[in-house]
Coordinates of C-alpha atoms in Angstrom, one line a residue:
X1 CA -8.6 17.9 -65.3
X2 CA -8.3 18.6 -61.7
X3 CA -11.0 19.1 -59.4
X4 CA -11.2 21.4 -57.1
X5 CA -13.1 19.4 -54.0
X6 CA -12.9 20.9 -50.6
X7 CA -13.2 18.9 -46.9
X8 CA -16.0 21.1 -46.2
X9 CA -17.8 20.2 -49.3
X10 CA -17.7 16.7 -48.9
X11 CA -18.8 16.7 -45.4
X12 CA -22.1 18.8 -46.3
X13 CA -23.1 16.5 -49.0
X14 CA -22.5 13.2 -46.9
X15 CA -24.3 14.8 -43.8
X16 CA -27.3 15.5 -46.0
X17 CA -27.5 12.0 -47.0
X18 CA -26.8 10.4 -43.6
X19 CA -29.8 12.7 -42.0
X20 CA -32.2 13.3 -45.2
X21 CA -32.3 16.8 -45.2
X22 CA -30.1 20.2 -45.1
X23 CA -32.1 21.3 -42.5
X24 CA -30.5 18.3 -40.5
X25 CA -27.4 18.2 -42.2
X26 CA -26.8 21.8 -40.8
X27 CA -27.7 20.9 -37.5
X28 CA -25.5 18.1 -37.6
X29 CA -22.4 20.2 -38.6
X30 CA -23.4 23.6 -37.1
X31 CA -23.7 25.8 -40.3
X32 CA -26.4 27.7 -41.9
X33 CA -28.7 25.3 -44.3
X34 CA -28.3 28.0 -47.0
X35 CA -24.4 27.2 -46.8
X36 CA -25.1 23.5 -46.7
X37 CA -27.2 23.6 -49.6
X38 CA -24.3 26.1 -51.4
X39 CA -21.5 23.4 -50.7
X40 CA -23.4 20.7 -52.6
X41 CA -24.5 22.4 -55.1
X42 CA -20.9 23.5 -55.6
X43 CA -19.7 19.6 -55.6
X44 CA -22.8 19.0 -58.6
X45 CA -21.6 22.0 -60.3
X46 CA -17.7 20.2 -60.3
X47 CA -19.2 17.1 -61.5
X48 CA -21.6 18.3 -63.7
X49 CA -24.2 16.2 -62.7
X50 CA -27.3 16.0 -60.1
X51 CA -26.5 14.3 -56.5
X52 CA -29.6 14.4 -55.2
X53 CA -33.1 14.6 -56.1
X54 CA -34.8 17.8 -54.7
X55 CA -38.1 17.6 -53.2
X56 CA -39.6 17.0 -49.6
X57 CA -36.8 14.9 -48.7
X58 CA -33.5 15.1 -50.8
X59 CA -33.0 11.5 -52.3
X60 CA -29.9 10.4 -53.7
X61 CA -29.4 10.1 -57.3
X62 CA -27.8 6.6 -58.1
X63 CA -24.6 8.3 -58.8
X64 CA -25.0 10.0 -55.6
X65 CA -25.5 6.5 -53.7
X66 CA -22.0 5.8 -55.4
X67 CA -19.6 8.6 -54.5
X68 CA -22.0 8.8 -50.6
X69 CA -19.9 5.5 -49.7
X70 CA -16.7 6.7 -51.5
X71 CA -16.9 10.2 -49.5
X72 CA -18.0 8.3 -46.1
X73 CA -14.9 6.2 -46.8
X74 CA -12.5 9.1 -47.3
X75 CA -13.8 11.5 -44.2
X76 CA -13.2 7.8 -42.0
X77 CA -9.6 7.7 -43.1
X78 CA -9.4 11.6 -42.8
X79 CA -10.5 11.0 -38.8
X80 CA -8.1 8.1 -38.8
X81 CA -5.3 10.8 -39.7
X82 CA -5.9 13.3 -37.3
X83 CA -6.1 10.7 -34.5
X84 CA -2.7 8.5 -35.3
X85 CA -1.2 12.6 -36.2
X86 CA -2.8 13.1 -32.0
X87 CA -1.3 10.1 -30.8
X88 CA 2.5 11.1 -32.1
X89 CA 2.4 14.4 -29.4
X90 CA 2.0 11.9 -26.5
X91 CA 5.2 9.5 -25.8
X92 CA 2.2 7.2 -23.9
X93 CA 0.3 6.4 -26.7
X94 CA 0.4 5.2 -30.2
X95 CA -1.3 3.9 -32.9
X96 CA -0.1 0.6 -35.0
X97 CA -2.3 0.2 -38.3
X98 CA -2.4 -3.7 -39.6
X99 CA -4.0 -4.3 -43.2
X100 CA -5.7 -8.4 -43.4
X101 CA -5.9 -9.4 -47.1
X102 CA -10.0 -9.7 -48.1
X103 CA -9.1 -12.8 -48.8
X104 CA -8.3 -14.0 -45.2
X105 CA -10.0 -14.7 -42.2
X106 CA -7.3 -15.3 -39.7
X107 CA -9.4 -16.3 -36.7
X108 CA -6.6 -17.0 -34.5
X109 CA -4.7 -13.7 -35.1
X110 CA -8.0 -12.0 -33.2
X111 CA -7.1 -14.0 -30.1
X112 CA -3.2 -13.0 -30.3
X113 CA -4.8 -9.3 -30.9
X114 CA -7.0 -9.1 -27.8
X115 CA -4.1 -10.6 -25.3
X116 CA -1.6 -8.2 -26.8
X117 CA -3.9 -5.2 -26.3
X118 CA -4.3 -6.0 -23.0
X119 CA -0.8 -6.1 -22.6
X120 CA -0.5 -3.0 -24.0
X121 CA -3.1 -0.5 -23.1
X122 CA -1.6 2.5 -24.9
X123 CA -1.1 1.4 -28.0
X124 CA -4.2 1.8 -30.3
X125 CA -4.2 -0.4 -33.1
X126 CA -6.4 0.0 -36.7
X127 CA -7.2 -2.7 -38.9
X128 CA -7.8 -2.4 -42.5
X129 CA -8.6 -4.8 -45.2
X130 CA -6.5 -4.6 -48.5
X131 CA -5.7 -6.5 -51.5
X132 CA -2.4 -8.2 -51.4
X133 CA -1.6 -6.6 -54.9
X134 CA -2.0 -2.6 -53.1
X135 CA 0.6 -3.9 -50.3
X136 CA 3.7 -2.1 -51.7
X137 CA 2.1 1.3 -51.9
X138 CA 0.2 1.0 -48.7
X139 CA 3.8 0.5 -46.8
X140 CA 5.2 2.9 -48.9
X141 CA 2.2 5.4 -48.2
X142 CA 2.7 4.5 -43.9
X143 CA -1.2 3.8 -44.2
X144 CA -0.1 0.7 -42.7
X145 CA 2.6 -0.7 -40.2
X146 CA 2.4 -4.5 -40.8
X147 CA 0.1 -6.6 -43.1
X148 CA -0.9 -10.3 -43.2
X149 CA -1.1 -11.1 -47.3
X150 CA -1.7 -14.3 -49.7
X151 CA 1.3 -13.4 -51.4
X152 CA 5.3 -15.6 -51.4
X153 CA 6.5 -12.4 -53.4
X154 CA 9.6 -11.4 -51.8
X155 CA 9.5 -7.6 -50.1
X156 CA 12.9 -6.6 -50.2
X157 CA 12.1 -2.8 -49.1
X158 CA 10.7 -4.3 -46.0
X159 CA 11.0 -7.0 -43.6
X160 CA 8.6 -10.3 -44.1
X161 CA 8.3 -13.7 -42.6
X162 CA 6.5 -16.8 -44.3
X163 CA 4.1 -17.8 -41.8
X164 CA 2.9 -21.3 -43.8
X165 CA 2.0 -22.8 -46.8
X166 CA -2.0 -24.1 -47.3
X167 CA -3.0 -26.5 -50.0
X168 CA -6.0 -25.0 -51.7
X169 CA -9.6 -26.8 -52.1
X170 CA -12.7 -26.6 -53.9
X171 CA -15.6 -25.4 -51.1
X172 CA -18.8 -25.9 -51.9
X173 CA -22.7 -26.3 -50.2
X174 CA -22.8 -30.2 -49.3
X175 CA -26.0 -30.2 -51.4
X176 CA -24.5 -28.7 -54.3
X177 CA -24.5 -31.0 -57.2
X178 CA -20.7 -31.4 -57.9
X179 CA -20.7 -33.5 -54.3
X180 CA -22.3 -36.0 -56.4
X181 CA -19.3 -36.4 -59.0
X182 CA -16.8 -38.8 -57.8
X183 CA -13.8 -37.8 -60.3
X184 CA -14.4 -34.5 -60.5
X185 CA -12.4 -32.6 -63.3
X186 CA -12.0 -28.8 -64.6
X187 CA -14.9 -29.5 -67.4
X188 CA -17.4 -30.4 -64.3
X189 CA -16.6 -27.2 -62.6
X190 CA -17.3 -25.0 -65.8
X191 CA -20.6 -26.1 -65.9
X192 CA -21.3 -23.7 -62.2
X193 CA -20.4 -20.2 -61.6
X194 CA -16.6 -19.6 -59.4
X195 CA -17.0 -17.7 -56.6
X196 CA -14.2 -15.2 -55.9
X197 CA -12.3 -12.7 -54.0
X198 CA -10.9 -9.6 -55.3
X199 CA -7.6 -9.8 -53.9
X200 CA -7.3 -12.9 -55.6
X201 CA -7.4 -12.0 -58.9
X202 CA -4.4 -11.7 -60.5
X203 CA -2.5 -11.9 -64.5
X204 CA -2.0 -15.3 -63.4
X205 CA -5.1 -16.0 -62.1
X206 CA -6.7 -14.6 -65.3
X207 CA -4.9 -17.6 -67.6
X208 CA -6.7 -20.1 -65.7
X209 CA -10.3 -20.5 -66.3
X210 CA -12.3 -22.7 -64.0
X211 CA -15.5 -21.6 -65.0
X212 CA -16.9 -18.9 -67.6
X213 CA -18.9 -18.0 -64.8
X214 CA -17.7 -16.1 -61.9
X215 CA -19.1 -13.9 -58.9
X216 CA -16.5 -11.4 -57.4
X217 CA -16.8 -9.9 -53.7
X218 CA -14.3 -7.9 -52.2
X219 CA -13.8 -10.1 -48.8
X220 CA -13.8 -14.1 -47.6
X221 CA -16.4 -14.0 -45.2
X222 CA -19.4 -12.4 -48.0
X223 CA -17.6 -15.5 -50.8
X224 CA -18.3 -18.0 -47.8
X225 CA -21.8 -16.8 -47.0
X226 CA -22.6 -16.8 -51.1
X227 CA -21.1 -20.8 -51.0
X228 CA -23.6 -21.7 -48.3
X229 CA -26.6 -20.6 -50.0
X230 CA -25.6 -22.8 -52.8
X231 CA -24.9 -20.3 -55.6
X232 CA -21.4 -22.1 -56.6
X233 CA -17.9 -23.0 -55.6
X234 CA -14.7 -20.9 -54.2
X235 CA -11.3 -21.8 -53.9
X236 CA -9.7 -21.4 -50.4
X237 CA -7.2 -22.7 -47.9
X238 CA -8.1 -26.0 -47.0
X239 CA -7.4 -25.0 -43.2
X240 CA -9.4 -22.0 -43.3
X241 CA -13.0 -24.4 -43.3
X242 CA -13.1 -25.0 -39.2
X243 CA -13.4 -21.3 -38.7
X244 CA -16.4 -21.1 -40.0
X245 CA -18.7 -22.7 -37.1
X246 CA -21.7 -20.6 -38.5
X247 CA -21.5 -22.7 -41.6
X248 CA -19.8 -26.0 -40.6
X249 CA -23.1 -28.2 -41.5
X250 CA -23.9 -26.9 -44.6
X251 CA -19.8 -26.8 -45.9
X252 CA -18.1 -29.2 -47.4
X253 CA -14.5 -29.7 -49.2
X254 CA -14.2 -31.9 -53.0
X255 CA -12.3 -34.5 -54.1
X256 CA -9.8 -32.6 -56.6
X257 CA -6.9 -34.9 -57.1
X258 CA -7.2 -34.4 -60.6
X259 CA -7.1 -30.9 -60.6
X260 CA -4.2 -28.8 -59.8
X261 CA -5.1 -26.0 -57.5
X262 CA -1.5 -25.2 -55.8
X263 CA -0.8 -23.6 -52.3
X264 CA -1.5 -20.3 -50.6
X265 CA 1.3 -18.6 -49.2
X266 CA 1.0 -16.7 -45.9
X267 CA 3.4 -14.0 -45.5
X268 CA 3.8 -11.7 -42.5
X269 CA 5.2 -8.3 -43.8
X270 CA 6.4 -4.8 -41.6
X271 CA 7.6 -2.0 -41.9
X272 CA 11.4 -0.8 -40.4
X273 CA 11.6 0.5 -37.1
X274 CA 8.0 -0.6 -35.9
X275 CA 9.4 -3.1 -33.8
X276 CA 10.5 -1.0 -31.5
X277 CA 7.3 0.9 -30.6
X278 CA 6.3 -0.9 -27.2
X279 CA 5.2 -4.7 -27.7
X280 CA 5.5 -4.4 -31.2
X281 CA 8.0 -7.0 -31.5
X282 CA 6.3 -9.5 -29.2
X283 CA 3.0 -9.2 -31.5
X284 CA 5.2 -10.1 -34.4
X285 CA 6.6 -13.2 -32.9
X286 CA 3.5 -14.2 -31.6
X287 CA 2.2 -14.3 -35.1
X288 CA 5.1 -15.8 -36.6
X289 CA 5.0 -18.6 -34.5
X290 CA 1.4 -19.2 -33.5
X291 CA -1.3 -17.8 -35.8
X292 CA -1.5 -21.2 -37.3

């Protein structure tokens, strides 16, 4: 069944639980509380269930905490619309959307980013992170111009480059006590939970089991952070590891010669025609041929 959500509803009910009130809320958007109130009442009437708890203060319901992040996330890309739909009346100015795999932390491509932009003042550029496996639909949506995936698939409806090949490794805490194991095997590893990131997931991924115990988060840098406090091991690129200077001393790579991990794939991947919006195609060589 369809439902029948309105902008205007969804702003009320994510003002009201950005300011804590629909006193606020209506100050904030510059309506009436009574019509504030009306508009989320009308979205808990749709769902047929409470979004906030009435008293004092209005407090989220759980499943209000839940959909408040999912309706933030939809009025940002809303905004995001109406800007790039702006920048199209002006010949000056432009805007050039990249999606980053959550897997990835690409620390040099932020360097090749920031000279670019100052090369090219009026172009405005968004960055998104995505899962390699929503790619396809993203280009075919035009919710992004060019991406930077963990995927060797070949894109045929759009243009792509291989930008390298990375030997994966087991990361773990240097305390951690698989450090200690000097031939370490799969059975060792399924003894501690397997840290990983969503975009990594895959049906292939799924027939190999490291460990009956794994930890999902949706990007590389929370995995890392979860690695360092010692609460297992992830799989990454083995030359991803000197990025991380935060962590460096408390980081350490294992001995897996007897396990088969295989190599990540880097792939560069754009849409037709972008290269011709100005610097475009300077920012894709530059990445082709020195992000790593």
């Amino acid at each position: 069944m369809a439902l029948k959500i309105n902008l205007e509803q969804l702003q009320a009910f994510c003002a009201t639980a950005a300011h804590g009130s629909f006193s606020a809320a209506s100050r904030a958007l510059g309506k009436s509380q009574s019509v504030i109130s009306t508009q989320v009442m009308q979205l808990e009437e749709i769902f047929e269930y409470p979004l906030f708890i009435r008293g004092y203060k209005p407090q989220l319901t759980r499943r209000g905490e839940l959909l408040f992040r999912h309706a933030e996330s939809i009025l940002r890309q809303l905004e995001n619309f109406e800007r790039h739909a702006a920048s199209l009346q002006s010949s000056q100015s432009s805007v050039f959307r990249i999606g980053v795999d959550n897997s990835l932390y690409p620390f040099n491509f932020f360097d090749i980013l920031s000279q670019w932009a100052k090369k090219n003042p009026f172009v405005e550029f968004v960055i998104d992170r995505l899962q390699s496996s929503d790619l396809v639909q993203c280009m075919k949506d035009q919710r992004i111009d060019m991406a930077l995936c963990t995927s060797e698939k070949l894109y045929s409806d759009f243009n792509y480059s291989i930008i390298g090949k990375f030997q994966k490794q087991i990361l773990v805490a240097k305390d951690h006590p698989l450090t200690k194991i000097v031939n370490l095997t799969i059975k060792d590893l399924q003894n501690y939970p397997h840290i990983v990131v969503e975009s990594q997931i895959t049906k292939d991924d799924e027939k190999i089991v490291l460990s009956p115990s794994r930890h999902v988060v949706n990007n590389y840098f929370f995995g890392v952070n979860l690695v360092a406090k010692g609460m297992g091991f992830m799989i990454i690129p083995h030359n991803m590891l000197n990025i991380e200077t935060i962590f460096n001393d408390k980081l350490t790579f294992l001995n897996t010669q007897r396990i088969p991990l295989g190599e990540t794939v880097l792939s560069l991947v754009w849409q037709d025609g972008v290269d011709v919006a100005p610097g475009v195609k300077e920012l894709i060589e530059t990445i082709k041929n020195d992000l790593y």
